Coordinates of C-alpha atoms in Angstrom, one line a residue:
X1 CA 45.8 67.1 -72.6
X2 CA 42.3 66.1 -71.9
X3 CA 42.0 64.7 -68.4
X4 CA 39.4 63.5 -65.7
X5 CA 39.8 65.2 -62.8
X6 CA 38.3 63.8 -59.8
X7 CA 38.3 62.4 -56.1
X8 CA 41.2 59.5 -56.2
X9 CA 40.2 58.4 -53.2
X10 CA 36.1 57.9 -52.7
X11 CA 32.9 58.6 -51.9
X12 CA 30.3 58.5 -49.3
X13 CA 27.3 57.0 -50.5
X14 CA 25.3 59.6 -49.5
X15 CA 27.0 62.6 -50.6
X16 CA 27.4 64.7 -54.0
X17 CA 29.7 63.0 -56.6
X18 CA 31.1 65.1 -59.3
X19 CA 34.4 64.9 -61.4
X20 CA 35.4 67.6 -63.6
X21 CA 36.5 67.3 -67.4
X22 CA 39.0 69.6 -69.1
X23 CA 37.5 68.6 -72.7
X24 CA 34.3 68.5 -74.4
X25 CA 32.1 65.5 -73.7
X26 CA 28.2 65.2 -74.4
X27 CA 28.0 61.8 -72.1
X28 CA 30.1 59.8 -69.6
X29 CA 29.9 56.4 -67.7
X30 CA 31.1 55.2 -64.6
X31 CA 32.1 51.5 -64.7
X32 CA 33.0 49.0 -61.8
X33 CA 36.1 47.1 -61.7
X34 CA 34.9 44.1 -63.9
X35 CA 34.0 47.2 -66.8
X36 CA 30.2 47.1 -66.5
X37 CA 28.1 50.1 -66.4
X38 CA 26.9 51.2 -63.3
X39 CA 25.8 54.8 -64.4
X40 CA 25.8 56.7 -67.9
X41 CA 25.0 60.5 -67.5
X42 CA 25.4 63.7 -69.5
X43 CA 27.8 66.6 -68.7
X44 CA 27.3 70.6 -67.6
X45 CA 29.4 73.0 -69.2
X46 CA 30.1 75.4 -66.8
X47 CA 32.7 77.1 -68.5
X48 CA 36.5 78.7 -68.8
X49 CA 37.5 78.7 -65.1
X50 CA 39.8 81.6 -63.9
X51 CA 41.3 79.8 -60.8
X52 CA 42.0 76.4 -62.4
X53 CA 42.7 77.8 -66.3
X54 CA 40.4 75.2 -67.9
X55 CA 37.6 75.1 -69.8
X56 CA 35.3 73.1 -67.5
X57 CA 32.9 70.4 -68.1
X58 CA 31.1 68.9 -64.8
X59 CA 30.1 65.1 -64.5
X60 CA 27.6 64.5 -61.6
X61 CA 27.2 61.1 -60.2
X62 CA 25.6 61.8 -57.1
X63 CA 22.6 59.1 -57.6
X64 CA 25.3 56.4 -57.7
X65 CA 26.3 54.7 -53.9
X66 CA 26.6 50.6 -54.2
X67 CA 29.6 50.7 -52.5
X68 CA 32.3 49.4 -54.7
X69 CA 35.7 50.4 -56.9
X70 CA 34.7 52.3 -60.0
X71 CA 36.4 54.5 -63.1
X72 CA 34.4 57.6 -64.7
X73 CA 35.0 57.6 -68.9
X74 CA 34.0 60.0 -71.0
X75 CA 35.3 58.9 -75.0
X76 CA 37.8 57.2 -74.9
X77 CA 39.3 59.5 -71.9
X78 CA 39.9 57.0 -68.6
X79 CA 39.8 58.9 -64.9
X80 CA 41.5 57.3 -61.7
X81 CA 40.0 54.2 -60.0
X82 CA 37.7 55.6 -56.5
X83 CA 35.5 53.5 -54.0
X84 CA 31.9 54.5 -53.1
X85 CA 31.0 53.0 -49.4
X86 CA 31.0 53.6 -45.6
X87 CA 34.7 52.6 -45.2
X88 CA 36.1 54.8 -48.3
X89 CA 37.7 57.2 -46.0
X90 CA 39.0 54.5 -43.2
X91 CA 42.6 54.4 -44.4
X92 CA 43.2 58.4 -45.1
X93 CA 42.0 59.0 -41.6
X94 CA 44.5 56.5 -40.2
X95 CA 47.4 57.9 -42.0
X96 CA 46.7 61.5 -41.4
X97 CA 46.3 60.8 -37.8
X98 CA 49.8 58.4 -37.5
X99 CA 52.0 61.6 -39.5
X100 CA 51.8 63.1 -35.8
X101 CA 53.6 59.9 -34.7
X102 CA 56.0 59.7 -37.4
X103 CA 57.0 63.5 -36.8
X104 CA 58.0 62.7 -33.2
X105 CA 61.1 64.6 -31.6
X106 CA 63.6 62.9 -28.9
X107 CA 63.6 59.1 -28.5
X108 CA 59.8 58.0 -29.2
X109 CA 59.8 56.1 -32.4
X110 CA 60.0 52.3 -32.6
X111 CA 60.3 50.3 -35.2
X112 CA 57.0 48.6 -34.5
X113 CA 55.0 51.1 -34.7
X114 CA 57.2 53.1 -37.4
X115 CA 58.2 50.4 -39.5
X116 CA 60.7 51.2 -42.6
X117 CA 60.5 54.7 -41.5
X118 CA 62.0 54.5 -38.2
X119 CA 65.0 56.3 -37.1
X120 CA 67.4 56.9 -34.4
X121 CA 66.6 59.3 -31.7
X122 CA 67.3 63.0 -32.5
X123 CA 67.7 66.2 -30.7
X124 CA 67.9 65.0 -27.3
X125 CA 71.0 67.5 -25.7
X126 CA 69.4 70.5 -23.7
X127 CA 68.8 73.7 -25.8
X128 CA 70.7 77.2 -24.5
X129 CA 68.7 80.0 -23.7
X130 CA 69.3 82.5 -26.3
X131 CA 70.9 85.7 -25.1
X132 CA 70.9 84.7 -21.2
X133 CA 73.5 83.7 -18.7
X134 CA 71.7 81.0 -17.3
X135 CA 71.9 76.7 -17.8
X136 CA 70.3 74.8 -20.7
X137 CA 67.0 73.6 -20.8
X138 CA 65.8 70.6 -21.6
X139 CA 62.9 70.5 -24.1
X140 CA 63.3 66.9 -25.4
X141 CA 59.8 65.4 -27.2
X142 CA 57.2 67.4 -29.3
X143 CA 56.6 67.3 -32.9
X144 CA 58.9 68.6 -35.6
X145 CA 56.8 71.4 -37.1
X146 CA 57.7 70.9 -41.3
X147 CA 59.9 69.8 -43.4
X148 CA 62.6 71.6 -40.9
X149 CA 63.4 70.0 -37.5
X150 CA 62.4 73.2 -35.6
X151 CA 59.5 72.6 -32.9
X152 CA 57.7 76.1 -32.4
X153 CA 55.4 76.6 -29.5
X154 CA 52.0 78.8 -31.5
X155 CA 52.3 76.3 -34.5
X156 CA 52.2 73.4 -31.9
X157 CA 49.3 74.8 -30.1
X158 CA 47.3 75.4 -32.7
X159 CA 47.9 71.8 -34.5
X160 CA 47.1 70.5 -31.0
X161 CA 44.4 73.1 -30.7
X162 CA 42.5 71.5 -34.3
X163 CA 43.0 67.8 -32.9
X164 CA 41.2 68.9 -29.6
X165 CA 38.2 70.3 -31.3
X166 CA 37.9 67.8 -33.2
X167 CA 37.3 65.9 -30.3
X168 CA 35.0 68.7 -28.8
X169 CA 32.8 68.6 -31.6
X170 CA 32.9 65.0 -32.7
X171 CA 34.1 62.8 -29.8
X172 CA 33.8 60.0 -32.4
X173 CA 37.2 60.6 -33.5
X174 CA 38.6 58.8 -30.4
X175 CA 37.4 55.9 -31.6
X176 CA 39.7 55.4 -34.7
X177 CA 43.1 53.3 -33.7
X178 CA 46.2 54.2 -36.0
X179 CA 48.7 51.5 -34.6
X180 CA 50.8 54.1 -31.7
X181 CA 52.0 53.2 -28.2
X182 CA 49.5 52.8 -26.1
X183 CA 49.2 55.9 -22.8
X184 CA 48.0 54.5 -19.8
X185 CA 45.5 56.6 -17.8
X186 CA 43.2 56.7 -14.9
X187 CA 40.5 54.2 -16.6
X188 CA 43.1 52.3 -18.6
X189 CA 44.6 53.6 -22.0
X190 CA 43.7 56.9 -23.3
X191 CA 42.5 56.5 -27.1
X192 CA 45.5 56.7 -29.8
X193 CA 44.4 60.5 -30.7
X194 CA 44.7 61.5 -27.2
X195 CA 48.0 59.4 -26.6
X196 CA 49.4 61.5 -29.5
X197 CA 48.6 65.2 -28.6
X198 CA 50.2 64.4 -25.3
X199 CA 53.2 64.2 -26.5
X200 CA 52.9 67.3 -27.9
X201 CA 51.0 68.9 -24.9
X202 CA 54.4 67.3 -22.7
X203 CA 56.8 69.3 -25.1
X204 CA 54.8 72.3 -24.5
X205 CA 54.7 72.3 -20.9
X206 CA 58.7 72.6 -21.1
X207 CA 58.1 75.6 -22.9
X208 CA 56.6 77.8 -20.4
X209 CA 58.9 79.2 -17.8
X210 CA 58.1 79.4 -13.9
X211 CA 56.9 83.0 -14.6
X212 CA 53.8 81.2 -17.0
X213 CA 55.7 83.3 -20.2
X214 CA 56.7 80.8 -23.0
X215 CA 59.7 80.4 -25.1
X216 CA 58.5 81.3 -28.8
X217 CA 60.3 78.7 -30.5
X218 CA 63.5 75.6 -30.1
X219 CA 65.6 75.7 -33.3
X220 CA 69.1 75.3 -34.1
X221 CA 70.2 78.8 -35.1
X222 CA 70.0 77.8 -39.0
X223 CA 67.9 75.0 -40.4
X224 CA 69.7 71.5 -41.0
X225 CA 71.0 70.4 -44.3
X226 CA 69.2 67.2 -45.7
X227 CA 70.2 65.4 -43.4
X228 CA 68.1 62.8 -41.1
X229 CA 67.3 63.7 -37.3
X230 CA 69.2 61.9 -35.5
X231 CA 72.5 63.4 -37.6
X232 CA 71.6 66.8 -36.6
X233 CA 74.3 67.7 -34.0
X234 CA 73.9 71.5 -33.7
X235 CA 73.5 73.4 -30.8
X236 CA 69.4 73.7 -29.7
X237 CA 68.2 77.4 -28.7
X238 CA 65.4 78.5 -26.7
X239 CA 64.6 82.0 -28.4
X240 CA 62.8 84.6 -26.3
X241 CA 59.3 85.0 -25.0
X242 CA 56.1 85.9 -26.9
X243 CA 53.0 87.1 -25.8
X244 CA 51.9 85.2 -29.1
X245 CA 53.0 81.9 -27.7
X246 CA 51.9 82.4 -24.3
X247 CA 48.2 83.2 -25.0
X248 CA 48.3 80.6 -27.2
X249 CA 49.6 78.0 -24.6
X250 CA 47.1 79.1 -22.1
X251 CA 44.5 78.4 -24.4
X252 CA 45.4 75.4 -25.4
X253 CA 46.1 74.3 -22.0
X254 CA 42.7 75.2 -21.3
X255 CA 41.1 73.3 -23.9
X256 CA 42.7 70.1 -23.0
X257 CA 42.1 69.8 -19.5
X258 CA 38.7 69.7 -20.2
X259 CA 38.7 66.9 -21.8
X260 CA 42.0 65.0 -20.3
X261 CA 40.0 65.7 -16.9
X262 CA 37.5 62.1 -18.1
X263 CA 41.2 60.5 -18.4
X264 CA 43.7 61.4 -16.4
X265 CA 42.5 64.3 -13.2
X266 CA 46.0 64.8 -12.1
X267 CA 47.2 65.4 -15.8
X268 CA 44.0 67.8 -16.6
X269 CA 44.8 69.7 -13.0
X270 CA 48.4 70.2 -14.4
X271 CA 46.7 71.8 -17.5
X272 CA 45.3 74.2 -16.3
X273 CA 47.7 75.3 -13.4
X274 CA 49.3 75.9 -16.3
X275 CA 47.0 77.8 -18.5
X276 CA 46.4 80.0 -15.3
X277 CA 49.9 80.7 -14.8
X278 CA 50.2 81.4 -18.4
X279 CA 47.6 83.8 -18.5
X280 CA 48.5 85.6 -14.8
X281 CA 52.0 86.7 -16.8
X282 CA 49.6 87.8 -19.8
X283 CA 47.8 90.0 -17.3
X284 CA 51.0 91.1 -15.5
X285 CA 52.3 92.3 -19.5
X286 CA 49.2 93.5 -21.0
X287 CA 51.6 94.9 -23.7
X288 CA 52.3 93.0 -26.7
X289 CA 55.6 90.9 -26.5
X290 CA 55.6 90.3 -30.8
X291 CA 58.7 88.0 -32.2
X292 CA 61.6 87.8 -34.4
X293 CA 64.4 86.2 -35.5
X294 CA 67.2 86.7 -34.1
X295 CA 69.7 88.2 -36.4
X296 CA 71.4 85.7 -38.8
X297 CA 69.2 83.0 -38.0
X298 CA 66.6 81.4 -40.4
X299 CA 64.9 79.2 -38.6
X300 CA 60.6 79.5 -39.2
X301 CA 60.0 82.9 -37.4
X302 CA 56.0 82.8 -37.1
X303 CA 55.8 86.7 -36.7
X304 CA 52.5 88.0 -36.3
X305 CA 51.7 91.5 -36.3
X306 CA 49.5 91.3 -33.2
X307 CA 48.6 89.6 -29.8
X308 CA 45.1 90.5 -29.7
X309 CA 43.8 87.4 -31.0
X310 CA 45.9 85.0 -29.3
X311 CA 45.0 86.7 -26.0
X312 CA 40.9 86.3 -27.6
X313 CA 41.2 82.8 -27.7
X314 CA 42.8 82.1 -24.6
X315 CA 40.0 84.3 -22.7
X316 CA 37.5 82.2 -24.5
X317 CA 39.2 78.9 -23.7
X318 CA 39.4 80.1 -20.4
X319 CA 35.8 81.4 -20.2
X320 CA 34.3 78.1 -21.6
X321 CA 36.2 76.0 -19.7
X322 CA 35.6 78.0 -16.0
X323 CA 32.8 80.0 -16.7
X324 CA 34.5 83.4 -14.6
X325 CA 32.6 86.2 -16.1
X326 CA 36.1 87.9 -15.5
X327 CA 37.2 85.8 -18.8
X328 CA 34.3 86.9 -20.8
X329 CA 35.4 90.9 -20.0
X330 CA 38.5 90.4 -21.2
X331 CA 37.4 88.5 -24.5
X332 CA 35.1 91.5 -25.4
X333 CA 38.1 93.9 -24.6
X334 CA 40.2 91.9 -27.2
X335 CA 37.9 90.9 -29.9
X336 CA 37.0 94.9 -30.1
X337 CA 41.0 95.5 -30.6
X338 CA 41.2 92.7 -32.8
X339 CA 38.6 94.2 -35.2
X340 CA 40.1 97.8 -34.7
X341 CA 42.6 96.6 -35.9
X342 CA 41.8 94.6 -38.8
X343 CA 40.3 97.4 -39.9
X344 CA 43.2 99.3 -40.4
X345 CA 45.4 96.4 -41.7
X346 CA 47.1 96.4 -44.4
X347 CA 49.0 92.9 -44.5
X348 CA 46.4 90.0 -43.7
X349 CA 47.3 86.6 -43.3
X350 CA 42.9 85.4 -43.7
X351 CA 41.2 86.3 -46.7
X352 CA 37.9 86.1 -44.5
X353 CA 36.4 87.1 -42.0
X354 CA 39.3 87.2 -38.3
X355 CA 36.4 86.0 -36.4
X356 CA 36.4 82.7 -37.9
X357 CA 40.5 82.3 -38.4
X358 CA 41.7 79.2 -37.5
X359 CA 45.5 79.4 -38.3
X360 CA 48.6 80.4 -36.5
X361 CA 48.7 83.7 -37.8
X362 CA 45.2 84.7 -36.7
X363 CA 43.2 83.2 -33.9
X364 CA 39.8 84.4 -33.7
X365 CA 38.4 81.8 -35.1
X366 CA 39.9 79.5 -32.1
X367 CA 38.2 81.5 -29.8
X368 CA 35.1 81.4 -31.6
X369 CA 35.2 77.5 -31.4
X370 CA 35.2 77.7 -27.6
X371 CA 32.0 80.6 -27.6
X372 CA 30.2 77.9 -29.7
X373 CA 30.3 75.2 -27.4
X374 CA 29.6 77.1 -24.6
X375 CA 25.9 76.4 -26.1
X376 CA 24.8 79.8 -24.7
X377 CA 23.3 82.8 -25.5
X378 CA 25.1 86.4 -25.4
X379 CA 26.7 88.9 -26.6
X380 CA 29.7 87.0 -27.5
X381 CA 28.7 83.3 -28.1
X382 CA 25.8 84.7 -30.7
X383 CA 28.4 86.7 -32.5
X384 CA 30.9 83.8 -33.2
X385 CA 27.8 81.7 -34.4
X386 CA 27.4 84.7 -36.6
X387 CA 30.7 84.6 -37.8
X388 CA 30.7 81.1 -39.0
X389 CA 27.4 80.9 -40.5
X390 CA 28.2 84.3 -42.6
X391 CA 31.7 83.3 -43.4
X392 CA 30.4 80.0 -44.7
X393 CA 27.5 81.5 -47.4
X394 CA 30.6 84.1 -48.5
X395 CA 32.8 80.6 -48.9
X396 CA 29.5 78.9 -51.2
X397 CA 29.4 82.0 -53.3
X398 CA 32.6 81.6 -54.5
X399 CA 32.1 78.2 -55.2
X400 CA 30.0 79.2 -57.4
X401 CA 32.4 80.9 -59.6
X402 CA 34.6 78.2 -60.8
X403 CA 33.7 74.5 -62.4
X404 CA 34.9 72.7 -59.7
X405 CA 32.7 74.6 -56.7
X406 CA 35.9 74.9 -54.8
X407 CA 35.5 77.9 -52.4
X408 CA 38.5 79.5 -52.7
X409 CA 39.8 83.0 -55.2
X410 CA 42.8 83.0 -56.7
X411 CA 43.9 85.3 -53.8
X412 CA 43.8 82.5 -51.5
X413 CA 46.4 80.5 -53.0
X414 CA 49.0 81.7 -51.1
X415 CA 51.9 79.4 -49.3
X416 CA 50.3 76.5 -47.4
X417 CA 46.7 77.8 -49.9
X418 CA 45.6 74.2 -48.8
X419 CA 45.3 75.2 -45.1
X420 CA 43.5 77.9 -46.5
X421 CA 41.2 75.4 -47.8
X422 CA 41.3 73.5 -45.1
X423 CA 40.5 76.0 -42.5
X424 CA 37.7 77.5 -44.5
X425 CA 36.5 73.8 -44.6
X426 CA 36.2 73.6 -40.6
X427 CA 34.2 76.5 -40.9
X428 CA 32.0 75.5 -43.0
X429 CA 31.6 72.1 -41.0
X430 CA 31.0 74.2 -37.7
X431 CA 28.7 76.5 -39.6
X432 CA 26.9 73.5 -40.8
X433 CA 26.1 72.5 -37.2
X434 CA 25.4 75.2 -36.0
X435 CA 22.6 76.5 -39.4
X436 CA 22.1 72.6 -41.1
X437 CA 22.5 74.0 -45.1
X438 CA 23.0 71.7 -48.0
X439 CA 25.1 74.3 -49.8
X440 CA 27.9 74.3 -46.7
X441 CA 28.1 70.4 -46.9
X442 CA 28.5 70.3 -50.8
X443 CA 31.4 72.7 -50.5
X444 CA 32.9 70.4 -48.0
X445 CA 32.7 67.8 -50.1
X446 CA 33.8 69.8 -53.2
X447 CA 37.0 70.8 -50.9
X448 CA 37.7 67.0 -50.5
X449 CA 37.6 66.1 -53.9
X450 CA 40.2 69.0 -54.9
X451 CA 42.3 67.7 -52.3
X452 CA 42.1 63.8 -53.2
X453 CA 42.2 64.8 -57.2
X454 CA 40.1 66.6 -58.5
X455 CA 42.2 69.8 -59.4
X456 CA 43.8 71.0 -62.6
X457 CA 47.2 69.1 -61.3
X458 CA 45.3 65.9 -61.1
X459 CA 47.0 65.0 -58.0
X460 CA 45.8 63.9 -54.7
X461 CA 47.8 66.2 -51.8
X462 CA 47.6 63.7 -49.6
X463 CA 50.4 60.7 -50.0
X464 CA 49.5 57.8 -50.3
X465 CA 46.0 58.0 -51.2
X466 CA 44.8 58.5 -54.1
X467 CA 46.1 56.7 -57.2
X468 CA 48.1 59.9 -58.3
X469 CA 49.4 61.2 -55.2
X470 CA 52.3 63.3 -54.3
X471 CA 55.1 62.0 -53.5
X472 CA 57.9 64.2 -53.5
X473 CA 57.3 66.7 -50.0
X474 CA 59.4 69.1 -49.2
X475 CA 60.6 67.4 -45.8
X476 CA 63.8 66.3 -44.9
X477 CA 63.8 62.4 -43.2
X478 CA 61.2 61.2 -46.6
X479 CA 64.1 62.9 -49.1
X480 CA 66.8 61.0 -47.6
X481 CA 66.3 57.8 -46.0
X482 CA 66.2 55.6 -49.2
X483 CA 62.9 54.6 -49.0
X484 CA 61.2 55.2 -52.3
X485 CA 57.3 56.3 -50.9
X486 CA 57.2 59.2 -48.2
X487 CA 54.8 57.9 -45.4
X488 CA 51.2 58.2 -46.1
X489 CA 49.2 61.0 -45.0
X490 CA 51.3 63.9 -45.4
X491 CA 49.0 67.2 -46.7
X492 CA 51.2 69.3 -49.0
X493 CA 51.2 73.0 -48.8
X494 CA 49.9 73.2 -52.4
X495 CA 50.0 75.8 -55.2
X496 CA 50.9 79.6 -54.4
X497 CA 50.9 82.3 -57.0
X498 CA 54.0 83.8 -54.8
X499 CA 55.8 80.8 -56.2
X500 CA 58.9 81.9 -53.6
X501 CA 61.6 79.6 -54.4
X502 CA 63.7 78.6 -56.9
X503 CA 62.2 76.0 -58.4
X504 CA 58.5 77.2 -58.1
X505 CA 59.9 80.1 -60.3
X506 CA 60.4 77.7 -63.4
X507 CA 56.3 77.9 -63.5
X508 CA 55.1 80.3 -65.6
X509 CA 53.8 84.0 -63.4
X510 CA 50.8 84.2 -65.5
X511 CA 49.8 80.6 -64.6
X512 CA 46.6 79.8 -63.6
X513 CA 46.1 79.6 -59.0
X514 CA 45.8 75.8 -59.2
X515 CA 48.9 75.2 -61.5
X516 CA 51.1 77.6 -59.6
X517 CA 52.6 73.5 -58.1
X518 CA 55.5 71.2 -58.7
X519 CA 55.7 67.6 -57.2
X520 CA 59.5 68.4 -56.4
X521 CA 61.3 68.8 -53.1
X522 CA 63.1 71.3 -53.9
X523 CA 59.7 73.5 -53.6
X524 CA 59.9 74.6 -50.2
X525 CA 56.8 77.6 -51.2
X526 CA 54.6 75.0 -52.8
X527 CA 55.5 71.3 -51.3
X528 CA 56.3 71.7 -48.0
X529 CA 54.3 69.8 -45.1
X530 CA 53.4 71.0 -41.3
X531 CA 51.4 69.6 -38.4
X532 CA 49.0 72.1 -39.1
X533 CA 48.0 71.7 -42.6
X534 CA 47.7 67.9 -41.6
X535 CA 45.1 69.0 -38.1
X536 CA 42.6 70.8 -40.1
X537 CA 41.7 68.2 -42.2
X538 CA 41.5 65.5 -38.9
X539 CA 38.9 67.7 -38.0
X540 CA 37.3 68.3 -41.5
X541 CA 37.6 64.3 -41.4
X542 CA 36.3 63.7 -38.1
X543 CA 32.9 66.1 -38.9
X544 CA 32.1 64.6 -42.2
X545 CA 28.8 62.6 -42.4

């Protein structure tokens, strides 16, 4: 079928403009919304595209940016409306900000501030400590992590983690309002993106123990049938200490008293008393403490195969938040294990280069974050500028390979591949601050537009924006409430060659990396949502010029 394929959403007025064709077309137009011409222009063929399985024809309308609603044609072929202006990107920003909100644990939501989507509270009985003899704990608040109800203490800290740097790097962001209670604070209210992680940062404090260790994760034992929150009745467990979560808490803990220390001093001094504590007991066990499941249970297990950099990025956090040199010792100690390591790896969960990871699985990149806003010059802090800037020309080459300059291999497009994306979009945006390149902040922008539509699913992956977006997650409250649209905002997981459930396995193998997706909720492996595929692209969001 021939098709437009294209950002749903918009465009800055300054930035590259392109749409892709599946078809062959000398000439195209872009009209306005009362059907005059506002550009004509001719078409590139770049070719058959291996990723997206099309033969590709590219459409560039950079030159155009009157602000306005517009529709690309090419014959009698008709693409989805998009805006050009400023403000394009206002609403997207709002929505993927308030998902945090609407993912709320315990008794926060109100129907002010949640609307049709509100619901009763949920989860609020005290959780037992897995395999002691001892009373139950109460962890109340947090996020739920997916489509599960399960709240999990690494994937918290790094969606927190993203939100925070965001703020780091573009304090901006705390400008933008998304309609959530208002937090008091020292000098008033803290801003709504502030307000938000709290909550998160609040659950996480519950987590850690008096010894500083932290509880990996508080599930029920199996995940909940479809049911909504508040008629999940089962039994809550605290499951055992990780070094992976407890590095990972420290550093987070780090990161935000630093900046909740212009806000609220008491709350910022609790921080970090915590982030000390944390990493004292990571000092006290210098061996790895790994996790899994419990047996029987199925509950998201976040195994990793090592601590080294979790306890990176907490040294680095640390290091750039205190300055101790004693911080900066033991991030060289791990960052040498970390690459050992990798070295010898044979299961990776980054495609790139470790030093610039910036998932759950793999850390590095975290730390690096810290070491570049340290704004100094050693041994460290010039290798993670390093890092970024070399990872970011290997992520343009490969945009060079496909129509649709999307820097990603088919290798990528593994479960959640749009974190992928979205992660080798922050890095990209850091590397463009740190090395200003024209070729980093097209391939932003090219990751945007795949996104928001311009893929060979013609879909935007973001609901509610975009004029064909998703709307079927795989997430439990949006499947059964009887409300017809899932909140806006939500990033799916996206296609993944390992097509791992059911469903996903009606696809064809042999189908191209960016039609390995179904719009369905029964696809768990390709349609599933998580704080952390929504935090990398408030960051991506909050750097984009």
């Amino acid at each position: 079928m021939n098709k437009i394929f294209m950002n749903q959403v918009g465009y800055l007025p300054g930035s590259v403009k392109r749409a892709v064709l599946n078809f062959p077309a000398e000439d195209f137009r872009v009209v306005d919304e009362n059907g005059d011409t506002a550009y004509e222009g001719k078409t590139r063929h770049f070719g058959n595209d291996d990723i997206s399985g099309e033969d590709t024809y590219v459409a560039d309308f950079t030159i155009l940016s009157e602000a306005g609603s517009y529709r690309l044609e090419a014959g009698d072929v008709k693409g989805p409306e998009f805006k050009v202006g400023y403000a394009c990107f206002d609403k997207l920003k709002r929505d993927i900000c308030k998902c945090f909100y609407y993912l709320r644990c315990g008794d926060a939501l109100a129907r002010r501030y949640a609307g049709e989507y509100y619901h009763e509270p949920c989860h609020m009985s005290k959780a037992t400590v897995y395999g002691e003899d001892v009373e139950p704990v109460d962890v109340t608040g947090g996020w739920h992590d997916a489509g599960d109800y399960g709240r999990y203490s690494t994937a918290g800290a790094v969606a927190v983690a993203h939100l925070l740097y965001a703020v780091r790097f573009f304090p901006n962001i705390l400008d933008l309002e998304f309609d959530i209670p208002k937090e008091k604070c020292d000098n008033g209210q803290l801003p709504d993106l502030l307000a938000e992680v709290k909550v998160e940062l609040d659950f996480l404090m519950k987590m850690q123990r008096e010894n500083g260790s932290v509880w990996h994760k508080v599930t029920t034992f199996n995940h909940a049938d479809f049911i909504m929150p508040e008629d999940d009745k089962n039994e809550l467990f605290l499951f055992p200490v990780s070094s992976l979560a407890t590095a990972d808490i420290a550093a987070v803990f780090a990161l935000a008293s630093g900046i909740y220390k212009d806000y609220d001093k008491a709350y910022a001094d609790k921080l970090m008393e915590r982030a000390l504590l944390a990493y004292d007991w990571l000092r006290e066990n210098p061996k790895e403490v790994l996790f899994r499941n419990a047996e029987g249970s199925n509950t998201g297990e976040y195994p990793e195969a090592e601590d080294y950099s979790n306890r990176y990025w907490a040294a680095c956090s640390l290091y750039e938040t205190t300055s101790e040199g004693c911080y900066y010792q033991d991030a060289m100690e791990q960052k040498a294990k970390l690459e050992a390591f990798n070295k010898v790896a044979t299961m990776k969960l980054y495609q790139g280069d470790v030093m610039t990871c910036l998932g759950w699985g793999d850390d590095g990149g975290l730390g690096g974050l810290s070491l570049i806003l340290k704004k100094e010059d050693n041994a460290l802090t010039l290798a993670a500028r390093e890092s970024f800037v070399n990872e970011a020309k290997r992520l343009v080459a490969n945009g060079e390979k496909n129509g649709f300059n999307l820097c990603m291999e088919r290798k990528d497009f593994i479960w959640g591949s749009n974190m992928e994306l979205l992660k080798y979009m922050m890095v990209l945006t850091v590397a463009n601050l740190i090395n200003k390149d024209e070729a980093f902040e097209d391939a932003i922008v090219a990751g945007l537009d795949y996104l928001l539509g311009c893929n060979s699913m013609d879909v935007s992956y973001v609901t509610g924006n975009g004029e064909k977006a998703f709307k079927n997650p795989h997430l439990r409250p949006t499947a059964v409430d009887d409300i017809e649209e899932p909140w806006p905002g939500l990033v799916s997981g996206g296609p993944n060659i390992g097509l791992q459930d059911e469903k996903a396995q009606t696809i064809p193998k042999d189908s191209a990396a960016m039609k390995c997706y179904l719009d369905d909720v029964a696809c768990y492996s390709l349609n599933e949502i998580t704080i952390y595929w929504n935090s990398p692209l408030v960051f991506v969001m909050a750097g984009l010029k």
